[in-house]
mmCIF file of C-alpha atoms in Angstrom:
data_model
loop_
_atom_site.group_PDB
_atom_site.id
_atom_site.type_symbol
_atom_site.label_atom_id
_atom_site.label_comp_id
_atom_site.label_asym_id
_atom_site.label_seq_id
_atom_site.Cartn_x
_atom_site.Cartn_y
_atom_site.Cartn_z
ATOM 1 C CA UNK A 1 -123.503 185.482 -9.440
ATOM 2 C CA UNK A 2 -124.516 184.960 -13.336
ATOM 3 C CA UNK A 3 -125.058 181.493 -14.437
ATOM 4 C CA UNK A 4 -121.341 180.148 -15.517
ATOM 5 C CA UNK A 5 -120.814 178.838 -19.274
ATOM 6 C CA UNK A 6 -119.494 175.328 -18.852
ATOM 7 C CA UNK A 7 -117.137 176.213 -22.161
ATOM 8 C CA UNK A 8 -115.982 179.071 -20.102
ATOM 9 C CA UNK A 9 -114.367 176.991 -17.253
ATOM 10 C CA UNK A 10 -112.758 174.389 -19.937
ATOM 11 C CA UNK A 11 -111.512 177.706 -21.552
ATOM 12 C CA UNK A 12 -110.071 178.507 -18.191
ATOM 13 C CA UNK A 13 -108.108 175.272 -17.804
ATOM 14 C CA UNK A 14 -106.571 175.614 -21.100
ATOM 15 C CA UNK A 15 -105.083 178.706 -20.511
ATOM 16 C CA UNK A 16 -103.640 177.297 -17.193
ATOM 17 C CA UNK A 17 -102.521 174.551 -18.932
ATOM 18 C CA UNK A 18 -100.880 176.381 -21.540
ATOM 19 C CA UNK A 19 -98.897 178.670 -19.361
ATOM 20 C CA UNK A 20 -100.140 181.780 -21.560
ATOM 21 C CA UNK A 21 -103.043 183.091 -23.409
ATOM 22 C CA UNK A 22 -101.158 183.001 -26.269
ATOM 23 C CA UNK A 23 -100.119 179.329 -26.749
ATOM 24 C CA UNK A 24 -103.649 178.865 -25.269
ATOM 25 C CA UNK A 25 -105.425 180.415 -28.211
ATOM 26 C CA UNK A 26 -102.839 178.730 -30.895
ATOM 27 C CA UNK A 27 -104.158 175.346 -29.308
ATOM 28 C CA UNK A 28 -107.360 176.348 -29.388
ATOM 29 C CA UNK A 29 -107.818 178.025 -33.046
ATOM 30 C CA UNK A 30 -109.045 181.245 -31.618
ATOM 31 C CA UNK A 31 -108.004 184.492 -31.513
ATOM 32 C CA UNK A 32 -106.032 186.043 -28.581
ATOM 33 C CA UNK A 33 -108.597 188.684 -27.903
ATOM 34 C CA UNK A 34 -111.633 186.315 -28.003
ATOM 35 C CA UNK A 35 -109.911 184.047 -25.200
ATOM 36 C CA UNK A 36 -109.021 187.105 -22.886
ATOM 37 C CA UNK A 37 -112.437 188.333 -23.403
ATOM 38 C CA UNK A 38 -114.105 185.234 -22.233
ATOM 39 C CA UNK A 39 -111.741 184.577 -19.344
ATOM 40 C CA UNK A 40 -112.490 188.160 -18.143
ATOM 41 C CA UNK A 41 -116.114 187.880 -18.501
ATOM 42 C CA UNK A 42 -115.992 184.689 -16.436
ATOM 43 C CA UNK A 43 -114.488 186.182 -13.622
ATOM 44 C CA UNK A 44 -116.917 188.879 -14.090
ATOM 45 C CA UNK A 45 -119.578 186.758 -13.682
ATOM 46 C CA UNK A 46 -118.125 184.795 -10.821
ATOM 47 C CA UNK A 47 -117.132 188.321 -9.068
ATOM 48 C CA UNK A 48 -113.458 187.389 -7.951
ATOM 49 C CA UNK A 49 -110.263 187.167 -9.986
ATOM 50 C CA UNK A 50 -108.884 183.984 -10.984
ATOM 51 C CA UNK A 51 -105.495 184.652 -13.150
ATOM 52 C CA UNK A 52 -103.476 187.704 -12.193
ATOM 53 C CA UNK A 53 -102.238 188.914 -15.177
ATOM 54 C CA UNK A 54 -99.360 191.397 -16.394
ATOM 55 C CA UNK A 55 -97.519 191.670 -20.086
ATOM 56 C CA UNK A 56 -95.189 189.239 -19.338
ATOM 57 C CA UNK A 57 -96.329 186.570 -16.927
ATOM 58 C CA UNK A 58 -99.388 185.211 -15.177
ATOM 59 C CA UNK A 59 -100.634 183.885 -11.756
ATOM 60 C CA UNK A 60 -103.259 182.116 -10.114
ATOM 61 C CA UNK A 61 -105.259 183.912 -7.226
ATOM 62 C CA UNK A 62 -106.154 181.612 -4.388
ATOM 63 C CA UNK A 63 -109.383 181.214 -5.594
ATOM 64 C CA UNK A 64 -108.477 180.846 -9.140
ATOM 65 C CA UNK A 65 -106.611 177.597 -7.835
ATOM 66 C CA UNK A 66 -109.914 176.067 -6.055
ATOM 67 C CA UNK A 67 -111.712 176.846 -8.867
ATOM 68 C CA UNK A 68 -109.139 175.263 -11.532
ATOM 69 C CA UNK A 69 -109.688 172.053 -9.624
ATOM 70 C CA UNK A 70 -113.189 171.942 -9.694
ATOM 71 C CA UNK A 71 -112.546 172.520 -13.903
ATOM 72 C CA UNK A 72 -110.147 169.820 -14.122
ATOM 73 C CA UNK A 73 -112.951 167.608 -12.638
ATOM 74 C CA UNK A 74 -115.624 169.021 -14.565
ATOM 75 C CA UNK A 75 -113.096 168.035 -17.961
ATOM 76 C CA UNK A 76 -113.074 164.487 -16.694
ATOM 77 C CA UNK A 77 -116.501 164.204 -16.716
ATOM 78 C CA UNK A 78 -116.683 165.371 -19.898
ATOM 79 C CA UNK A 79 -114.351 163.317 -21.499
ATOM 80 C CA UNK A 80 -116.295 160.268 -19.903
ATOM 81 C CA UNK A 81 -119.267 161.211 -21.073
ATOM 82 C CA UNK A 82 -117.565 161.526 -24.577
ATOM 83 C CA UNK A 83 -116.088 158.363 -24.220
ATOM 84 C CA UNK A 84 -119.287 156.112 -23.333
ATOM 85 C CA UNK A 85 -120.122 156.978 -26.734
ATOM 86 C CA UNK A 86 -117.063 156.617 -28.274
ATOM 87 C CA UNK A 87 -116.415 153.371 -26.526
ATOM 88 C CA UNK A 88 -119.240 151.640 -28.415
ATOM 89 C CA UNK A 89 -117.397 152.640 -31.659
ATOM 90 C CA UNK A 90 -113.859 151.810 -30.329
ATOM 91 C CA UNK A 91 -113.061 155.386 -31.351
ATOM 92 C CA UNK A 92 -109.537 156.281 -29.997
ATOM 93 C CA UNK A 93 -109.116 159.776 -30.003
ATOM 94 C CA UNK A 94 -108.352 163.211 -28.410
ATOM 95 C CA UNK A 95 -105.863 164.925 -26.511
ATOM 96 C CA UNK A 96 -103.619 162.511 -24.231
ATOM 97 C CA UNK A 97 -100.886 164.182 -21.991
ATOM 98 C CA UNK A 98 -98.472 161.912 -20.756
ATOM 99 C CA UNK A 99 -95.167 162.216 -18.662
ATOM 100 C CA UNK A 100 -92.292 160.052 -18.068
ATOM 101 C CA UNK A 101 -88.677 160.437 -17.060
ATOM 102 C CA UNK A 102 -85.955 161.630 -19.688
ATOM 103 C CA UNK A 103 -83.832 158.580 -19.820
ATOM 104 C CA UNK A 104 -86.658 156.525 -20.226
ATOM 105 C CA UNK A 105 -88.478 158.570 -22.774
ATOM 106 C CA UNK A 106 -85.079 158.423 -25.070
ATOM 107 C CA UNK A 107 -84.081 154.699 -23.776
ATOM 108 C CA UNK A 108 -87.390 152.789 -24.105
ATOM 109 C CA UNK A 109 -90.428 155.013 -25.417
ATOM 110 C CA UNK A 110 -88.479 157.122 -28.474
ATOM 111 C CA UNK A 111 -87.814 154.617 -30.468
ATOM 112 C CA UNK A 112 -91.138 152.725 -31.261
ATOM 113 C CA UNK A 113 -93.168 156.103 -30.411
ATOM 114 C CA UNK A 114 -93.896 156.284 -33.947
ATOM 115 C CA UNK A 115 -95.425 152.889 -34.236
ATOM 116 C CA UNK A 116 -98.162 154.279 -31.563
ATOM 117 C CA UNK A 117 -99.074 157.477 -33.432
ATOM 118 C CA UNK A 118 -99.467 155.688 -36.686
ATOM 119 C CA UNK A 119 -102.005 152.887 -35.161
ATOM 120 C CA UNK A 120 -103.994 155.735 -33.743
ATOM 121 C CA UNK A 121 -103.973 159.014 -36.076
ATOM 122 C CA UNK A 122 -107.070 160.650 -33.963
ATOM 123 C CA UNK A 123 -104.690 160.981 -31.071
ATOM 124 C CA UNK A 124 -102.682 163.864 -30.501
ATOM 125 C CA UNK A 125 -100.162 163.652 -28.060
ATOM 126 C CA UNK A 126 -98.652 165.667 -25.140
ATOM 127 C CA UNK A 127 -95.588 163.788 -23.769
ATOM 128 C CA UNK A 128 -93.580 165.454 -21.232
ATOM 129 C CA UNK A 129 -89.944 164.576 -20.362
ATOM 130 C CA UNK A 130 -89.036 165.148 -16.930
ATOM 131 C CA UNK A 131 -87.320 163.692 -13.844
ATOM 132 C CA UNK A 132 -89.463 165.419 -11.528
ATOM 133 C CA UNK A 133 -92.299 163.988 -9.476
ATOM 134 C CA UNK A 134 -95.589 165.796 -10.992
ATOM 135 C CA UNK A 135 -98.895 165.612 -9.231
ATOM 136 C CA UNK A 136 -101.212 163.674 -12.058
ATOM 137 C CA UNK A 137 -104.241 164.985 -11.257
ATOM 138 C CA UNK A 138 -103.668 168.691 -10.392
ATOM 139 C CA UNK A 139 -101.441 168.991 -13.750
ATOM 140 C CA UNK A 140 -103.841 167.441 -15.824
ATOM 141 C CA UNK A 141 -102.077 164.723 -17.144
ATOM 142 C CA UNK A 142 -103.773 161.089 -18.191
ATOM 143 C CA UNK A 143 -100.708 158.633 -17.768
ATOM 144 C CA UNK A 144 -97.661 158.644 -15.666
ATOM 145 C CA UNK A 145 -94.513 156.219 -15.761
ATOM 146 C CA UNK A 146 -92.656 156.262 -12.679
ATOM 147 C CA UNK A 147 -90.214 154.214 -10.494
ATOM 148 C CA UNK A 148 -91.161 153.230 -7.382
ATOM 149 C CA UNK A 149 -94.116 153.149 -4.875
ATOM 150 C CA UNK A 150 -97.425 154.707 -5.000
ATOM 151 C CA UNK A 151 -98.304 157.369 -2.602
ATOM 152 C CA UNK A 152 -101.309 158.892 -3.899
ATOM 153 C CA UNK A 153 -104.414 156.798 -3.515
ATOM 154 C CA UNK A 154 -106.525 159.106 -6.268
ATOM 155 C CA UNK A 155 -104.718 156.677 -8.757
ATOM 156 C CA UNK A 156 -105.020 153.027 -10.072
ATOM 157 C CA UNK A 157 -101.629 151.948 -10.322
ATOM 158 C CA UNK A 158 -100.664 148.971 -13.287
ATOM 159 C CA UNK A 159 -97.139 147.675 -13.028
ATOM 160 C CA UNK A 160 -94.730 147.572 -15.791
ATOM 161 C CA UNK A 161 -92.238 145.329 -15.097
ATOM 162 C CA UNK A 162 -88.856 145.565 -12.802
ATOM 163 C CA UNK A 163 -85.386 147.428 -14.061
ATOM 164 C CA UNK A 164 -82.442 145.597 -12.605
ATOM 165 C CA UNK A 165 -79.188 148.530 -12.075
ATOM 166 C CA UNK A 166 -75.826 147.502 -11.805
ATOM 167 C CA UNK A 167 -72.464 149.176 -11.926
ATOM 168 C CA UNK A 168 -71.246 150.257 -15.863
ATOM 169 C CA UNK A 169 -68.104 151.617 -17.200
ATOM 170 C CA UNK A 170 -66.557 152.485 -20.711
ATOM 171 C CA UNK A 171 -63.787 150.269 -22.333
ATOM 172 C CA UNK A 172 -61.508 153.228 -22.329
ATOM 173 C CA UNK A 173 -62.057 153.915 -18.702
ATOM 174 C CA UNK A 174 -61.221 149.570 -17.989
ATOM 175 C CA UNK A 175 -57.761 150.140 -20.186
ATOM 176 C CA UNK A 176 -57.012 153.304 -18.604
ATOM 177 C CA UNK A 177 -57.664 152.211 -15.010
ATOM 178 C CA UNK A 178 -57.784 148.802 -14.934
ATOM 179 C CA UNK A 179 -60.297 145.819 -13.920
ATOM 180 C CA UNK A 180 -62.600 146.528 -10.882
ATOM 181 C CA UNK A 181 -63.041 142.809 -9.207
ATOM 182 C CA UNK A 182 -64.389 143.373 -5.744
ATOM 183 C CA UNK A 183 -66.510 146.354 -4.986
ATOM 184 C CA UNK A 184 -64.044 147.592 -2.008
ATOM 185 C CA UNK A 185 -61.983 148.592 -5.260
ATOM 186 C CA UNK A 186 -64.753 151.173 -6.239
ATOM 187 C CA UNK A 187 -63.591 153.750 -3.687
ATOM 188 C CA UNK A 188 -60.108 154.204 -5.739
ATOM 189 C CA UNK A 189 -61.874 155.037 -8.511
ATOM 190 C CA UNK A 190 -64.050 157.876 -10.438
ATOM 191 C CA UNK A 191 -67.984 157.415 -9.340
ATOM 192 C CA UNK A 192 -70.898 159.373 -10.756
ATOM 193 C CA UNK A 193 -74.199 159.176 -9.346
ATOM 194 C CA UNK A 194 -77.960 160.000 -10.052
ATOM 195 C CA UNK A 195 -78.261 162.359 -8.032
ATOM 196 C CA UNK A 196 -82.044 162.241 -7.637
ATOM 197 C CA UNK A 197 -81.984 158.722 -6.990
ATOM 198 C CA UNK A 198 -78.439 157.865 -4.841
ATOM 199 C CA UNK A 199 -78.983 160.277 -2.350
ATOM 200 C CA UNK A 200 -76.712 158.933 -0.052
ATOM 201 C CA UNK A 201 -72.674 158.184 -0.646
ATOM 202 C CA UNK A 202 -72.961 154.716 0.673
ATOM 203 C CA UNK A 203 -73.962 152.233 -2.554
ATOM 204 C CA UNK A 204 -75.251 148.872 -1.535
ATOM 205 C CA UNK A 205 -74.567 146.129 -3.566
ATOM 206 C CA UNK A 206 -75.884 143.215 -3.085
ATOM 207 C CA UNK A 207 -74.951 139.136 -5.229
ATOM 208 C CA UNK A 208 -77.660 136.758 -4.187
ATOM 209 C CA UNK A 209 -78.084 136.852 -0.394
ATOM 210 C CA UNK A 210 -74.682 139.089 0.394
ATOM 211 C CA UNK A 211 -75.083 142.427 0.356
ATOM 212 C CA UNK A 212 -71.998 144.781 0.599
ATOM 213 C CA UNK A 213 -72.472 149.006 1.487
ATOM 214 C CA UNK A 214 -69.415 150.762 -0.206
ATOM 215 C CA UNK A 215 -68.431 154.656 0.800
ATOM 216 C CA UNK A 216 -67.701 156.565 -2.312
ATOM 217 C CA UNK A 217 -67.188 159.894 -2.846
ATOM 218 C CA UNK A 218 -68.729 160.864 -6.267
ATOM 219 C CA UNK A 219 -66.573 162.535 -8.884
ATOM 220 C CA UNK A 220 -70.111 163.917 -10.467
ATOM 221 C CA UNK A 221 -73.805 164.361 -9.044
ATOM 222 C CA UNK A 222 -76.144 164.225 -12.423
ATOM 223 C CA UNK A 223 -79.989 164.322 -11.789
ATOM 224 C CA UNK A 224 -80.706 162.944 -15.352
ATOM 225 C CA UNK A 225 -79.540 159.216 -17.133
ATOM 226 C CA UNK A 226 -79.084 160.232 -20.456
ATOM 227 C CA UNK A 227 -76.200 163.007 -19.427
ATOM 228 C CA UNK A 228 -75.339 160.071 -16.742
ATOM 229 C CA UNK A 229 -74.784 157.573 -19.508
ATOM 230 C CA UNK A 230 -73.156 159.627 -21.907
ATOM 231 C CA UNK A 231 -70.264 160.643 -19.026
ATOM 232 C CA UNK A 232 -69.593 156.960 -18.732
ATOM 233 C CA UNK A 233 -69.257 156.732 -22.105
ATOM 234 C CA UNK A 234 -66.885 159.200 -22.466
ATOM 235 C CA UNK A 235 -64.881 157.266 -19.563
ATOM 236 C CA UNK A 236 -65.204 160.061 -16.963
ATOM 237 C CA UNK A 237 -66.366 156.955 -14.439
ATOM 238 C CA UNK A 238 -68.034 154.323 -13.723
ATOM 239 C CA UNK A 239 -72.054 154.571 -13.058
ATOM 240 C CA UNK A 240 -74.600 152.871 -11.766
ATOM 241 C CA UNK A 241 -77.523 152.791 -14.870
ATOM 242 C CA UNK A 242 -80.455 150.466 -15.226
ATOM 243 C CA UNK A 243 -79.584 147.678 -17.659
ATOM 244 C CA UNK A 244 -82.228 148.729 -20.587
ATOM 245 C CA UNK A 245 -80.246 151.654 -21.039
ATOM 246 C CA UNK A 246 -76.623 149.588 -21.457
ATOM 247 C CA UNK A 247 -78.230 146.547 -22.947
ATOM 248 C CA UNK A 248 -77.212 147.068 -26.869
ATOM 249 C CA UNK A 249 -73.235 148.740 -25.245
ATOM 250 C CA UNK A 250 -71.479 145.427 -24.829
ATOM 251 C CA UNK A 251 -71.932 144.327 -28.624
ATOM 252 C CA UNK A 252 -70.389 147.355 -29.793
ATOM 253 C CA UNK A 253 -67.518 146.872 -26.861
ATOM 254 C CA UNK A 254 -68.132 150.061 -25.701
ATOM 255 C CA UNK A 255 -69.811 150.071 -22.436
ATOM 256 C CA UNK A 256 -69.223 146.962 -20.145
ATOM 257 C CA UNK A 257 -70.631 145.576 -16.803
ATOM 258 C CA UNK A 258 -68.497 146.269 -13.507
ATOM 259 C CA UNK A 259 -69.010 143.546 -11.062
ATOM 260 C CA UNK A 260 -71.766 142.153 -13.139
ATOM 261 C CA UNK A 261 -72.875 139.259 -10.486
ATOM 262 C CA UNK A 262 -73.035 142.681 -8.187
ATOM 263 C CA UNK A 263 -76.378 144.681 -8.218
ATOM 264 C CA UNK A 264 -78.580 147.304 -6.519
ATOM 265 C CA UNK A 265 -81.862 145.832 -5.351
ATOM 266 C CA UNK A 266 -84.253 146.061 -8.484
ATOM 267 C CA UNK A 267 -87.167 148.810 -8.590
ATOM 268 C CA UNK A 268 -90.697 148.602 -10.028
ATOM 269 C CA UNK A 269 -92.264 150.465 -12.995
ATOM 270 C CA UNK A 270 -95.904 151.797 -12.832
ATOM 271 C CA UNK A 271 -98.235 153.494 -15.121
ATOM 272 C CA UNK A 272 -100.372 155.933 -12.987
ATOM 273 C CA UNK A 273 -103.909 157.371 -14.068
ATOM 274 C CA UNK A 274 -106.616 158.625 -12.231
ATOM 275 C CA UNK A 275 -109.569 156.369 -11.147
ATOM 276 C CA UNK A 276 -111.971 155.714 -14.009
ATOM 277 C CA UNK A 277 -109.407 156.889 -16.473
ATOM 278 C CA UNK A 278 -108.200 153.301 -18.113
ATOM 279 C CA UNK A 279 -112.492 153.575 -19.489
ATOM 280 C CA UNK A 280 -111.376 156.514 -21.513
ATOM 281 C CA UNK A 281 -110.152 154.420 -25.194
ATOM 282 C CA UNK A 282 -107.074 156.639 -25.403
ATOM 283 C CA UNK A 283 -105.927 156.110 -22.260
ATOM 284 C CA UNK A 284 -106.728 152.493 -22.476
ATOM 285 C CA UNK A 285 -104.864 152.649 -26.054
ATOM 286 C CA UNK A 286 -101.610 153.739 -24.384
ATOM 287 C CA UNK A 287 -101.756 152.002 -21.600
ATOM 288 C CA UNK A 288 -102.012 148.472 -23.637
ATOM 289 C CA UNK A 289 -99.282 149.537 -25.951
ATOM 290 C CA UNK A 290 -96.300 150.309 -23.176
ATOM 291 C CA UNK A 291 -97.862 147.356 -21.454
ATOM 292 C CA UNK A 292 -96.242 145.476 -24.413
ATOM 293 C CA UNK A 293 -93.124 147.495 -25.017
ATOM 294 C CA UNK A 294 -91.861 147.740 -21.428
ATOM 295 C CA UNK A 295 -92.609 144.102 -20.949
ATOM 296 C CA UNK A 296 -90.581 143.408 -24.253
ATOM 297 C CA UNK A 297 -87.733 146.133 -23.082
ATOM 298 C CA UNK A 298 -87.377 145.230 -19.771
ATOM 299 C CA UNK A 299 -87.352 141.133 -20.185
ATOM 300 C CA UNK A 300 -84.569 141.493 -22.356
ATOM 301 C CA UNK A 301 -81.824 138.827 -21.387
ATOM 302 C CA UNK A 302 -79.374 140.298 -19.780
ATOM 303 C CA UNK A 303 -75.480 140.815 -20.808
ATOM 304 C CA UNK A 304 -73.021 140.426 -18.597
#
């Protein structure tokens, strides 16, 4: 086996990354044929075959999958190394790939996005909207925001504050059907539900120390907020939606509390990185500014 090129294997990652040698090479300012050729000669030198590739599509190998880890690693170390020098300068810069869930991305991050990009002009961002669970580390991504506990002990955890969720419907839907005053009433009327999170058809509600367990049977199943909230606008039924996402409705009299002294148990927020990744100034840079906004977003008094 040939001695390996270290820019080889970051080479490598990016075209995993990028899904194709094609969007790899517009990332990377290089031409298509100069990226293949270097990929190729690295598995030449290593003597195995790491991306299975056809005209349309490509495919890890087994080994090409142990190998991308020990690359992602190798990229860490890098950009640690980077940053012990850039630290000293308070240099925020570089690539930062983070991921969050649709509804929040549109509900909380969109609209002061912009005041993050202009503090910090070095940065270019990769923010991907998506209400699956990724795997951080193995996907390459700095930051996470997610609901809920934390499994994977390869990350620091830093919590962003708590989202209350109660029952919402739209003043069109209250006219047409009529006020909802105990929650026995919901099961005579239209119910949507996150699908992702309400797996079950039982809701439990709960008003100080009582807690109450309805049976519903949904009129919709939506695995995303944003479509979730715009059906209850639209008065197709009432939904259960955190209350950052409803908090501006009742001023314009559009969307109203159901029940309002009636909630579901409250979740946490968490930013997730990988250990050693807050010492990284981008990271840190992000990490500080939704500190601030979900703290300011999720405080919010609430309207009810």
């Amino acid at each position: 086996m040939e001695k390996t090129d270290l820019n080889s294997m970051l080479l490598f990652l990016s075209v995993v990354d990028a899904g194709s040698f094609t969007l790899a090479a517009e990332r990377l300012n290089m031409p298509k044929a100069n990226l293949s050729r270097k990929i190729t000669q690295l598995e030449a030198n290593l003597g195995i075959t790491l991306l299975q590739r056809t005209t349309r599509s490509q495919h890890l190998t087994e080994a090409g999958r142990t190998y991308l880890t020990y690359c992602r690693q190798i990229k860490e170390q890098v950009e640690l190394a980077n940053a012990s020098v850039a630290q000293a300068l308070t240099e925020v810069s570089g690539e930062l790939k983070v991921g969050m869930s649709v509804g929040m991305g549109h509900e909380i991050l969109k609209p002061v996005l912009s005041q993050f990009m202009r503090a910090h002009p070095q940065v270019n961002l990769q923010l991907s909207l998506l209400n699956r669970r990724v795997d951080v580390i193995d996907e390459g991504f700095d930051l996470v925001i997610r609901i809920g506990e934390l499994a994977d002990s390869r990350l620091i955890a830093k919590r962003l504050g708590s989202v209350s969720r109660r029952l919402y419907a739209s003043d069109t839907y209250m006219k047409q059907h009529g006020p909802i005053t105990s929650p026995h009433e919901l099961g005579n009327h239209a119910v949507l539900l996150m699908s992702s999170i309400q797996k079950s058809e039982v809701v439990r509600l709960q008003n100080g120390a009582q807690h109450c367990d309805i049976s519903v049977v949904p009129r919709m199943r939506i695995d995303d907020y944003v479509v979730l909230k715009q059906m209850v606008l639209d008065g197709v039924g009432t939904a259960i939606l955190p209350d950052y996402m409803c908090a501006q409705e009742p001023q314009k009299n559009v969307l109203l509390p159901i029940l309002p002294h009636w909630q579901l148990p409250a979740v946490e927020v968490y930013a997730l990185y990988p250990k050693n990744r807050l010492h990284i100034p981008k990271v840190r840079a992000f990490v500080e500014f939704i500190q601030g906004v979900f703290t300011d977003r999720l405080s919010q008094p609430e309207k009810v």
